[in-house]
Amino acid sequence: MEELRAWRGRIGAELDAVVAFWERHSHDPEHGGHPGPPSAPGTPKSPPNFPPRGFFSCLSRDGSVYDDTKFVWLQGRQIWVYSRLYRTVPRFRRPELLEAARKAGEFLESHVRPEPGSSRAAFALSRDGRPVRLQRSFYSEAFCALGLDELGRAAGEERYRRGDTVVLENVSPEGEELPGSLGRLMNPGHALEAAWLLLQFCHRRGDAALGARVVPALLQGPLKWGWDPQHGGLFSFLDADGHCPTQLEWSMKLWWPHAEAMVALLAAQRFQPQPSLVSQFLQVAQYTFDKFRDPEHGEWFGYLNRDGSVALSIKGGPYKGCFHVARALLMCEEMLDAILEGEEPPQ
């Protein structure tokens, strides 16, 4: 428990640093954001009624913006992070954090539809909010709903909330495995994310029987076959029959599966305490902090080569923004508090 207590302190400090990084660098100062950390002494205040323009996500290692395109799903994700932190963590209950989320929410409501009355959302917007790219996927709509719903909870305003949203993965019409390499594809990160989502459901429902099935199938299995025995870390993709995956990045180590693994292991330990789960958490957390964390400029690198060396030095882009790292650190902090306080698992 002392090791977990030490990790609780490290994770809390890292969450503070990660949020500060995005506050410092992602807000658009010309089009409605704050030019720096709002709580820092001497920080210029934004003028009243400034037009909402959202967040930058394409950030270099030092936080400088290399592309001012605003990706809608990352806008929604950052709104969720800010709003959830404001609503649930006392030290983040700062008006400027909620205001940044609110302005970004207004930005989405004003600009996200490619044409008036459309039920679709653009995938990417120009800096001033013009739709520049559409996709057939539903990620933009899903994360807009997720972010705005959490903003409504944090702000206490029903106008942001659109009701419950259910998103399902594609399966065959009969629910059977698809043929060929597509059907054999395994993604450790998605399996681990599914694990903690189901474990949260089991914890709230007190369903120990379902949780006992989740841990071996969606947690221990993916950690066993997904972990690189040579270099450590989780592969991005694998083939169930041992063939070489067709995805070019299959052997890379990406930030988000490791963040999901940390959350999943603590969710399992909270639900069904086992010394082996603590050992696995310590292994994954140590690898993650050693390889992804940037002690010089803050935040995490997103893309590593198989050997753990940095492949891309950027801190954000079309797929990485202020979401997975902050969400994982927040959830780990909350679950470590519960574990260290001796919360009783479901029976």
Coordinates of N, CA and C in Angstrom, one line a residue, residues 140-335:
S140 N -17.4 12.9 -33.9 CA -17.6 14.3 -33.6 C -18.9 14.4 -32.9
E141 N -20.0 13.8 -33.3 CA -21.3 13.9 -32.7 C -21.2 13.4 -31.3
A142 N -20.6 12.2 -31.1 CA -20.5 11.5 -29.8 C -19.8 12.4 -28.8
F143 N -18.6 12.9 -29.1 CA -17.9 13.7 -28.1 C -18.4 15.1 -27.9
C144 N -19.1 15.6 -28.9 CA -19.8 16.9 -28.7 C -20.9 16.6 -27.6
A145 N -21.7 15.6 -27.7 CA -22.7 15.3 -26.8 C -22.1 15.0 -25.4
L146 N -21.0 14.2 -25.4 CA -20.3 13.9 -24.1 C -19.9 15.2 -23.4
G147 N -19.2 16.0 -24.1 CA -18.6 17.3 -23.6 C -19.7 18.2 -23.1
L148 N -20.7 18.4 -23.9 CA -21.8 19.4 -23.6 C -22.6 18.8 -22.4
D149 N -22.8 17.5 -22.3 CA -23.6 17.0 -21.2 C -22.8 17.2 -19.9
E150 N -21.5 17.0 -19.9 CA -20.7 17.2 -18.7 C -20.7 18.7 -18.4
L151 N -20.6 19.6 -19.4 CA -20.6 21.0 -19.1 C -22.0 21.4 -18.5
G152 N -23.1 20.8 -18.9 CA -24.4 21.1 -18.3 C -24.4 20.7 -16.9
R153 N -23.8 19.6 -16.5 CA -23.7 19.2 -15.1 C -22.9 20.1 -14.3
A154 N -21.7 20.5 -14.9 CA -20.8 21.4 -14.1 C -21.4 22.8 -13.9
A155 N -22.0 23.3 -15.0 CA -22.6 24.7 -15.0 C -24.0 24.7 -14.4
G156 N -24.6 23.5 -14.2 CA -26.0 23.5 -13.7 C -27.0 24.1 -14.7
E157 N -26.7 23.9 -16.0 CA -27.5 24.5 -17.0 C -28.0 23.4 -17.9
E158 N -29.3 23.2 -17.9 CA -29.9 22.1 -18.7 C -29.8 22.3 -20.2
R159 N -29.6 23.5 -20.6 CA -29.6 23.8 -22.1 C -28.4 23.1 -22.8
Y160 N -27.4 22.7 -22.1 CA -26.3 22.1 -22.7 C -26.5 20.6 -22.8
R161 N -27.5 20.0 -22.1 CA -27.6 18.6 -22.0 C -28.7 18.1 -23.0
R162 N -28.3 17.0 -23.7 CA -29.1 16.5 -24.8 C -29.6 15.1 -24.5
G163 N -29.6 14.6 -23.2 CA -30.1 13.3 -22.9 C -29.0 12.3 -23.0
D164 N -29.3 11.0 -22.7 CA -28.3 10.0 -22.7 C -28.0 9.6 -24.2
T165 N -26.7 9.3 -24.4 CA -26.2 8.9 -25.7 C -25.6 7.5 -25.6
V166 N -26.0 6.6 -26.5 CA -25.5 5.3 -26.6 C -24.7 5.1 -27.9
V167 N -23.5 4.7 -27.8 CA -22.6 4.4 -29.0 C -22.2 3.0 -29.0
L168 N -22.4 2.3 -30.1 CA -22.1 0.9 -30.2 C -21.0 0.7 -31.3
E169 N -20.1 -0.3 -31.1 CA -19.1 -0.6 -32.1 C -19.9 -1.4 -33.3
N170 N -19.3 -1.4 -34.5 CA -19.8 -2.2 -35.6 C -19.6 -3.7 -35.4
V171 N -20.6 -4.5 -35.6 CA -20.4 -6.0 -35.6 C -21.1 -6.5 -36.8
S172 N -20.9 -7.8 -37.1 CA -21.6 -8.4 -38.2 C -23.1 -8.5 -37.9
P173 N -24.0 -8.6 -38.9 CA -25.4 -8.6 -38.6 C -25.8 -9.7 -37.6
E174 N -25.1 -10.8 -37.6 CA -25.4 -11.9 -36.7 C -24.6 -11.8 -35.4
G175 N -23.7 -10.8 -35.3 CA -22.8 -10.8 -34.1 C -21.7 -11.7 -34.1
E176 N -21.3 -12.2 -35.3 CA -20.3 -13.2 -35.5 C -19.0 -12.6 -35.9
E177 N -17.9 -13.3 -35.8 CA -16.6 -12.8 -36.2 C -16.5 -12.6 -37.7
L178 N -15.9 -11.5 -38.1 CA -15.8 -11.2 -39.5 C -14.6 -12.0 -40.1
P179 N -14.7 -12.4 -41.3 CA -13.6 -13.2 -41.9 C -12.4 -12.3 -42.2
G180 N -11.2 -13.0 -42.4 CA -10.0 -12.4 -42.8 C -9.3 -11.6 -41.6
S181 N -8.3 -10.8 -42.0 CA -7.5 -10.1 -41.0 C -8.3 -9.1 -40.2
L182 N -9.4 -8.6 -40.9 CA -10.2 -7.6 -40.1 C -10.9 -8.3 -38.9
G183 N -11.3 -9.6 -39.1 CA -12.0 -10.3 -38.1 C -11.0 -10.8 -37.0
R184 N -9.8 -10.9 -37.3 CA -8.8 -11.4 -36.4 C -8.1 -10.2 -35.6
L185 N -8.4 -9.0 -36.0 CA -7.7 -7.9 -35.4 C -8.0 -7.7 -33.9
M186 N -6.9 -7.6 -33.1 CA -7.1 -7.3 -31.7 C -6.5 -6.0 -31.3
N187 N -7.1 -5.2 -30.5 CA -6.7 -3.9 -30.1 C -6.6 -3.9 -28.5
P188 N -5.5 -4.0 -27.9 CA -5.4 -4.1 -26.5 C -6.0 -2.9 -25.8
G189 N -5.8 -1.7 -26.4 CA -6.3 -0.5 -25.7 C -7.8 -0.4 -25.6
H190 N -8.5 -0.8 -26.7 CA -10.0 -0.8 -26.7 C -10.5 -1.9 -25.7
A191 N -9.8 -3.0 -25.6 CA -10.3 -4.1 -24.7 C -10.1 -3.6 -23.3
L192 N -9.0 -2.9 -22.9 CA -8.8 -2.4 -21.6 C -9.7 -1.3 -21.2
E193 N -10.1 -0.5 -22.2 CA -11.0 0.6 -22.0 C -12.4 0.0 -21.7
A194 N -12.8 -1.1 -22.5 CA -14.0 -1.7 -22.2 C -14.0 -2.4 -20.8
A195 N -12.9 -2.8 -20.4 CA -12.8 -3.5 -19.0 C -13.2 -2.5 -17.9
W196 N -12.6 -1.3 -18.0 CA -12.9 -0.4 -16.8 C -14.3 0.2 -17.0
L197 N -14.8 0.3 -18.2 CA -16.2 0.8 -18.3 C -17.2 -0.2 -17.7
L198 N -16.9 -1.5 -18.0 CA -17.8 -2.5 -17.5 C -17.6 -2.7 -15.9
L199 N -16.4 -2.5 -15.5 CA -16.1 -2.6 -14.0 C -16.8 -1.5 -13.3
Q200 N -16.8 -0.3 -13.9 CA -17.6 0.8 -13.3 C -19.0 0.5 -13.2
F201 N -19.6 -0.1 -14.2 CA -21.0 -0.5 -14.2 C -21.2 -1.5 -13.2
C202 N -20.3 -2.5 -13.1 CA -20.5 -3.6 -12.1 C -20.4 -3.0 -10.6
H203 N -19.5 -2.1 -10.5 CA -19.3 -1.5 -9.1 C -20.6 -0.7 -8.7
R204 N -21.2 0.0 -9.6 CA -22.4 0.8 -9.3 C -23.6 -0.1 -9.1
R205 N -23.6 -1.3 -9.8 CA -24.7 -2.2 -9.7 C -24.5 -3.2 -8.6
G206 N -23.3 -3.3 -8.1 CA -23.0 -4.3 -7.1 C -23.0 -5.7 -7.7
D207 N -22.6 -5.8 -9.0 CA -22.7 -7.1 -9.7 C -21.3 -7.8 -9.7
A208 N -21.0 -8.5 -8.6 CA -19.7 -9.1 -8.5 C -19.5 -10.2 -9.5
A209 N -20.6 -10.9 -9.9 CA -20.5 -12.1 -10.8 C -20.0 -11.6 -12.2
L210 N -20.6 -10.5 -12.7 CA -20.2 -10.0 -14.0 C -18.8 -9.5 -13.9
G211 N -18.4 -8.8 -12.8 CA -17.1 -8.2 -12.7 C -16.0 -9.3 -12.7
A212 N -16.4 -10.5 -12.1 CA -15.4 -11.6 -12.1 C -15.2 -12.2 -13.5
R213 N -16.1 -12.0 -14.4 CA -15.9 -12.4 -15.8 C -15.1 -11.4 -16.6
V214 N -15.3 -10.1 -16.2 CA -14.6 -9.0 -16.9 C -13.1 -9.1 -16.7
V215 N -12.7 -9.3 -15.5 CA -11.3 -9.2 -15.1 C -10.4 -10.1 -16.0
P216 N -10.7 -11.4 -16.1 CA -9.9 -12.3 -16.9 C -10.0 -12.1 -18.4
A217 N -11.2 -11.8 -18.8 CA -11.5 -11.7 -20.3 C -11.0 -10.4 -20.9
L218 N -11.3 -9.2 -20.2 CA -11.0 -7.9 -20.8 C -9.8 -7.2 -20.2
L219 N -9.3 -7.8 -19.1 CA -8.1 -7.1 -18.5 C -6.9 -8.0 -18.5
Q220 N -7.0 -9.1 -17.8 CA -5.8 -10.0 -17.8 C -5.4 -10.6 -19.1
G221 N -6.4 -10.9 -19.9 CA -6.1 -11.4 -21.3 C -5.4 -10.4 -22.1
P222 N -5.9 -9.2 -22.3 CA -5.3 -8.2 -23.2 C -3.9 -7.8 -22.6
L223 N -3.7 -7.8 -21.3 CA -2.4 -7.4 -20.8 C -1.4 -8.5 -21.0
K224 N -1.9 -9.8 -21.1 CA -1.0 -10.9 -21.4 C -0.5 -10.9 -22.8
W225 N -1.5 -10.9 -23.7 CA -1.1 -11.0 -25.1 C -0.8 -9.7 -25.7
G226 N -1.1 -8.6 -25.1 CA -0.8 -7.2 -25.6 C 0.5 -6.7 -25.2
W227 N 1.1 -7.2 -24.1 CA 2.4 -6.7 -23.6 C 3.6 -7.2 -24.4
D228 N 4.4 -6.2 -24.8 CA 5.6 -6.6 -25.5 C 6.7 -7.2 -24.6
P229 N 7.0 -8.5 -24.7 CA 7.9 -9.2 -23.8 C 9.4 -8.7 -24.0
Q230 N 9.6 -8.1 -25.1 CA 11.0 -7.7 -25.4 C 11.3 -6.3 -24.9
H231 N 10.5 -5.4 -25.2 CA 10.7 -4.0 -24.9 C 9.8 -3.4 -23.9
G232 N 8.8 -4.1 -23.5 CA 7.8 -3.6 -22.6 C 6.8 -2.7 -23.3
G233 N 5.7 -2.4 -22.6 CA 4.7 -1.6 -23.2 C 3.7 -2.4 -24.0
L234 N 2.6 -1.8 -24.4 CA 1.5 -2.4 -25.1 C 1.5 -2.2 -26.6
F235 N 1.4 -3.3 -27.4 CA 1.3 -3.1 -28.8 C 0.0 -2.4 -29.2
S236 N 0.0 -1.7 -30.3 CA -1.2 -1.1 -30.8 C -2.2 -2.1 -31.3
F237 N -1.7 -3.0 -32.1 CA -2.6 -4.0 -32.7 C -1.9 -5.4 -32.8
L238 N -2.7 -6.4 -32.7 CA -2.2 -7.8 -32.9 C -3.2 -8.6 -33.7
D239 N -2.7 -9.7 -34.3 CA -3.5 -10.6 -35.0 C -3.8 -11.9 -34.1
A240 N -5.0 -12.3 -34.0 CA -5.4 -13.4 -33.1 C -4.7 -14.7 -33.4
D241 N -4.4 -14.9 -34.7 CA -3.7 -16.1 -35.1 C -2.2 -16.0 -35.2
G242 N -1.7 -14.9 -34.8 CA -0.3 -14.7 -34.8 C 0.3 -14.2 -36.1
H243 N -0.5 -13.8 -37.0 CA 0.0 -13.3 -38.3 C 0.5 -11.8 -38.0
C244 N 1.2 -11.3 -39.0 CA 1.6 -9.9 -38.9 C 0.4 -9.0 -39.1
P245 N 0.0 -8.1 -38.2 CA -1.1 -7.2 -38.5 C -0.9 -6.4 -39.7
T246 N -1.9 -6.0 -40.4 CA -1.8 -5.1 -41.6 C -1.7 -3.6 -41.2
Q247 N -1.9 -3.3 -40.0 CA -1.8 -1.9 -39.6 C -0.3 -1.5 -39.5
L248 N 0.1 -0.4 -40.2 CA 1.5 0.0 -40.2 C 2.0 0.3 -38.9
E249 N 1.2 0.8 -38.0 CA 1.6 1.2 -36.6 C 1.4 0.1 -35.6
W250 N 1.3 -1.1 -36.0 CA 0.9 -2.2 -35.0 C 1.9 -2.3 -33.9
S251 N 3.1 -2.1 -34.1 CA 4.1 -2.4 -33.1 C 4.5 -1.1 -32.3
M252 N 3.9 0.0 -32.7 CA 4.2 1.3 -31.9 C 3.5 1.2 -30.6
K253 N 4.0 2.0 -29.7 CA 3.4 2.2 -28.3 C 2.8 3.6 -28.3
L254 N 1.5 3.6 -28.1 CA 0.7 4.8 -28.1 C 0.3 5.1 -26.7
W255 N 0.1 6.4 -26.4 CA -0.2 6.9 -25.1 C -1.5 6.4 -24.5
W256 N -2.5 6.3 -25.3 CA -3.9 6.1 -24.7 C -4.1 4.7 -24.3
P257 N -3.6 3.6 -24.9 CA -3.8 2.3 -24.3 C -3.1 2.2 -23.0
H258 N -2.0 2.8 -22.7 CA -1.3 2.7 -21.4 C -2.1 3.5 -20.4
A259 N -2.7 4.6 -20.8 CA -3.5 5.4 -19.8 C -4.8 4.5 -19.5
E260 N -5.4 3.8 -20.5 CA -6.5 3.0 -20.2 C -6.1 1.8 -19.3
A261 N -4.9 1.3 -19.5 CA -4.5 0.1 -18.7 C -4.3 0.5 -17.2
M262 N -3.8 1.7 -17.0 CA -3.7 2.2 -15.6 C -5.0 2.3 -14.9
V263 N -6.0 2.8 -15.7 CA -7.4 3.0 -15.1 C -8.0 1.6 -14.9
A264 N -7.8 0.7 -15.9 CA -8.5 -0.6 -15.8 C -7.9 -1.4 -14.6
L265 N -6.6 -1.4 -14.4 CA -6.0 -2.1 -13.3 C -6.5 -1.6 -11.9
L266 N -6.6 -0.3 -11.8 CA -7.1 0.2 -10.5 C -8.6 -0.1 -10.3
A267 N -9.3 0.0 -11.4 CA -10.8 -0.4 -11.4 C -10.9 -1.8 -10.9
A268 N -10.1 -2.7 -11.4 CA -10.1 -4.1 -11.0 C -9.7 -4.3 -9.6
Q269 N -8.7 -3.6 -9.1 CA -8.2 -3.7 -7.8 C -9.3 -3.1 -6.8
R270 N -9.9 -2.1 -7.2 CA -11.0 -1.5 -6.4 C -12.2 -2.5 -6.3
F271 N -12.4 -3.2 -7.4 CA -13.6 -4.1 -7.4 C -13.3 -5.5 -6.8
Q272 N -12.1 -6.0 -7.1 CA -11.7 -7.4 -6.7 C -10.2 -7.4 -6.3
P273 N -9.9 -6.9 -5.1 CA -8.5 -6.7 -4.7 C -7.6 -8.0 -4.8
Q274 N -6.5 -7.8 -5.5 CA -5.5 -8.9 -5.6 C -4.1 -8.3 -5.6
P275 N -3.1 -8.9 -5.0 CA -1.8 -8.4 -5.0 C -1.2 -8.4 -6.5
S276 N -1.6 -9.3 -7.3 CA -1.1 -9.4 -8.7 C -1.6 -8.1 -9.5
L277 N -2.8 -7.6 -9.2 CA -3.3 -6.4 -9.9 C -2.4 -5.2 -9.5
V278 N -2.0 -5.1 -8.2 CA -1.2 -4.0 -7.8 C 0.2 -4.1 -8.5
S279 N 0.7 -5.3 -8.6 CA 2.0 -5.5 -9.2 C 1.9 -5.1 -10.7
Q280 N 0.8 -5.5 -11.4 CA 0.7 -5.1 -12.8 C 0.5 -3.6 -12.9
F281 N -0.3 -3.0 -12.0 CA -0.4 -1.5 -12.1 C 0.9 -0.8 -11.9
L282 N 1.7 -1.2 -11.0 CA 3.0 -0.6 -10.8 C 3.9 -0.8 -12.0
Q283 N 3.8 -2.0 -12.7 CA 4.6 -2.2 -13.9 C 4.2 -1.3 -15.0
V284 N 2.9 -1.2 -15.2 CA 2.4 -0.4 -16.3 C 2.6 1.1 -16.0
A285 N 2.3 1.5 -14.8 CA 2.5 3.0 -14.4 C 3.9 3.4 -14.6
Q286 N 4.9 2.5 -14.1 CA 6.3 2.9 -14.2 C 6.7 3.0 -15.7
Y287 N 6.3 2.1 -16.5 CA 6.6 2.2 -18.0 C 6.1 3.4 -18.6
T288 N 4.8 3.7 -18.2 CA 4.1 4.9 -18.8 C 4.8 6.2 -18.4
F289 N 5.1 6.3 -17.2 CA 5.7 7.6 -16.7 C 7.1 7.7 -17.2
D290 N 7.8 6.6 -17.3 CA 9.2 6.6 -17.8 C 9.3 6.9 -19.3
K291 N 8.4 6.4 -20.1 CA 8.5 6.5 -21.5 C 7.7 7.7 -22.1
F292 N 6.5 7.9 -21.6 CA 5.6 8.9 -22.3 C 5.7 10.3 -21.7
R293 N 6.0 10.4 -20.4 CA 6.0 11.7 -19.7 C 7.2 12.5 -20.2
D294 N 7.0 13.8 -20.4 CA 8.0 14.7 -20.8 C 8.4 15.7 -19.6
P295 N 9.4 15.4 -18.9 CA 9.7 16.2 -17.7 C 10.2 17.6 -18.0
E296 N 10.6 17.8 -19.3 CA 11.2 19.1 -19.7 C 10.1 20.1 -20.0
H297 N 9.1 19.7 -20.8 CA 8.1 20.6 -21.3 C 6.7 20.3 -20.8
G298 N 6.5 19.2 -20.1 CA 5.2 18.8 -19.6 C 4.4 18.0 -20.6
E299 N 3.3 17.4 -20.0 CA 2.4 16.5 -20.8 C 3.1 15.3 -21.2
W300 N 2.5 14.5 -22.1 CA 3.0 13.2 -22.5 C 3.3 13.2 -24.0
F301 N 4.3 12.5 -24.4 CA 4.4 12.1 -25.8 C 3.3 11.1 -26.2
G302 N 2.9 11.2 -27.4 CA 1.8 10.3 -27.8 C 2.2 9.0 -28.5
Y303 N 3.3 9.1 -29.2 CA 3.7 8.1 -30.2 C 5.2 7.7 -30.0
L304 N 5.3 6.4 -29.6 CA 6.7 5.8 -29.4 C 6.9 4.7 -30.4
N305 N 8.2 4.5 -30.7 CA 8.6 3.3 -31.5 C 8.5 2.1 -30.6
R306 N 8.6 0.9 -31.2 CA 8.5 -0.3 -30.4 C 9.5 -0.3 -29.2
D307 N 10.7 0.2 -29.4 CA 11.7 0.2 -28.3 C 11.5 1.2 -27.3
G308 N 10.4 2.0 -27.4 CA 10.1 3.0 -26.4 C 10.7 4.4 -26.7
S309 N 11.5 4.5 -27.7 CA 12.0 5.8 -28.1 C 10.9 6.7 -28.7
V310 N 11.0 8.0 -28.7 CA 10.0 8.9 -29.1 C 9.9 8.9 -30.7
A311 N 8.8 8.6 -31.2 CA 8.6 8.6 -32.7 C 8.2 10.0 -33.2
L312 N 7.3 10.6 -32.4 CA 6.8 12.0 -32.8 C 6.9 12.8 -31.5
S313 N 7.4 14.0 -31.7 CA 7.6 14.8 -30.5 C 6.4 15.7 -30.2
I314 N 5.4 15.7 -31.0 CA 4.3 16.6 -30.8 C 3.5 16.1 -29.6
K315 N 2.8 17.1 -29.0 CA 2.0 16.8 -27.8 C 0.5 16.7 -28.1
G316 N 0.1 17.1 -29.3 CA -1.3 17.1 -29.7 C -1.4 17.1 -31.2
G317 N -2.5 16.7 -31.7 CA -2.7 16.7 -33.1 C -4.2 16.4 -33.4
P318 N -4.5 15.8 -34.6 CA -5.9 15.5 -34.9 C -6.5 14.4 -34.0
Y319 N -5.6 13.6 -33.4 CA -6.1 12.5 -32.6 C -5.8 12.6 -31.1
K320 N -4.8 13.4 -30.7 CA -4.4 13.5 -29.3 C -4.7 14.9 -28.9
G321 N -5.4 15.1 -27.8 CA -5.7 16.4 -27.3 C -5.8 16.3 -25.8
C322 N -6.5 17.2 -25.2 CA -6.6 17.2 -23.7 C -7.8 16.3 -23.3
F323 N -7.5 15.0 -23.3 CA -8.5 14.1 -22.9 C -7.9 12.8 -22.2
H324 N -7.3 11.9 -22.9 CA -6.9 10.6 -22.4 C -6.0 10.7 -21.1
V325 N -5.0 11.6 -21.2 CA -4.0 11.7 -20.1 C -4.7 12.3 -18.9
A326 N -5.4 13.4 -19.1 CA -6.1 14.1 -18.0 C -7.2 13.2 -17.4
R327 N -8.0 12.5 -18.2 CA -9.0 11.7 -17.7 C -8.4 10.5 -16.9
A328 N -7.4 9.9 -17.5 CA -6.8 8.7 -16.8 C -6.2 9.2 -15.4
L329 N -5.5 10.3 -15.4 CA -4.9 10.7 -14.1 C -6.0 11.1 -13.1
L330 N -7.1 11.7 -13.6 CA -8.2 12.0 -12.7 C -8.8 10.8 -12.1
M331 N -9.1 9.8 -13.0 CA -9.7 8.6 -12.5 C -8.8 7.8 -11.6
C332 N -7.5 7.7 -11.9 CA -6.5 7.0 -11.0 C -6.4 7.7 -9.7
E333 N -6.4 9.0 -9.7 CA -6.4 9.7 -8.4 C -7.6 9.4 -7.5
E334 N -8.8 9.4 -8.2 CA -10.0 9.1 -7.4 C -10.0 7.6 -6.9
M335 N -9.6 6.7 -7.8 CA -9.6 5.3 -7.4 C -8.6 5.0 -6.3

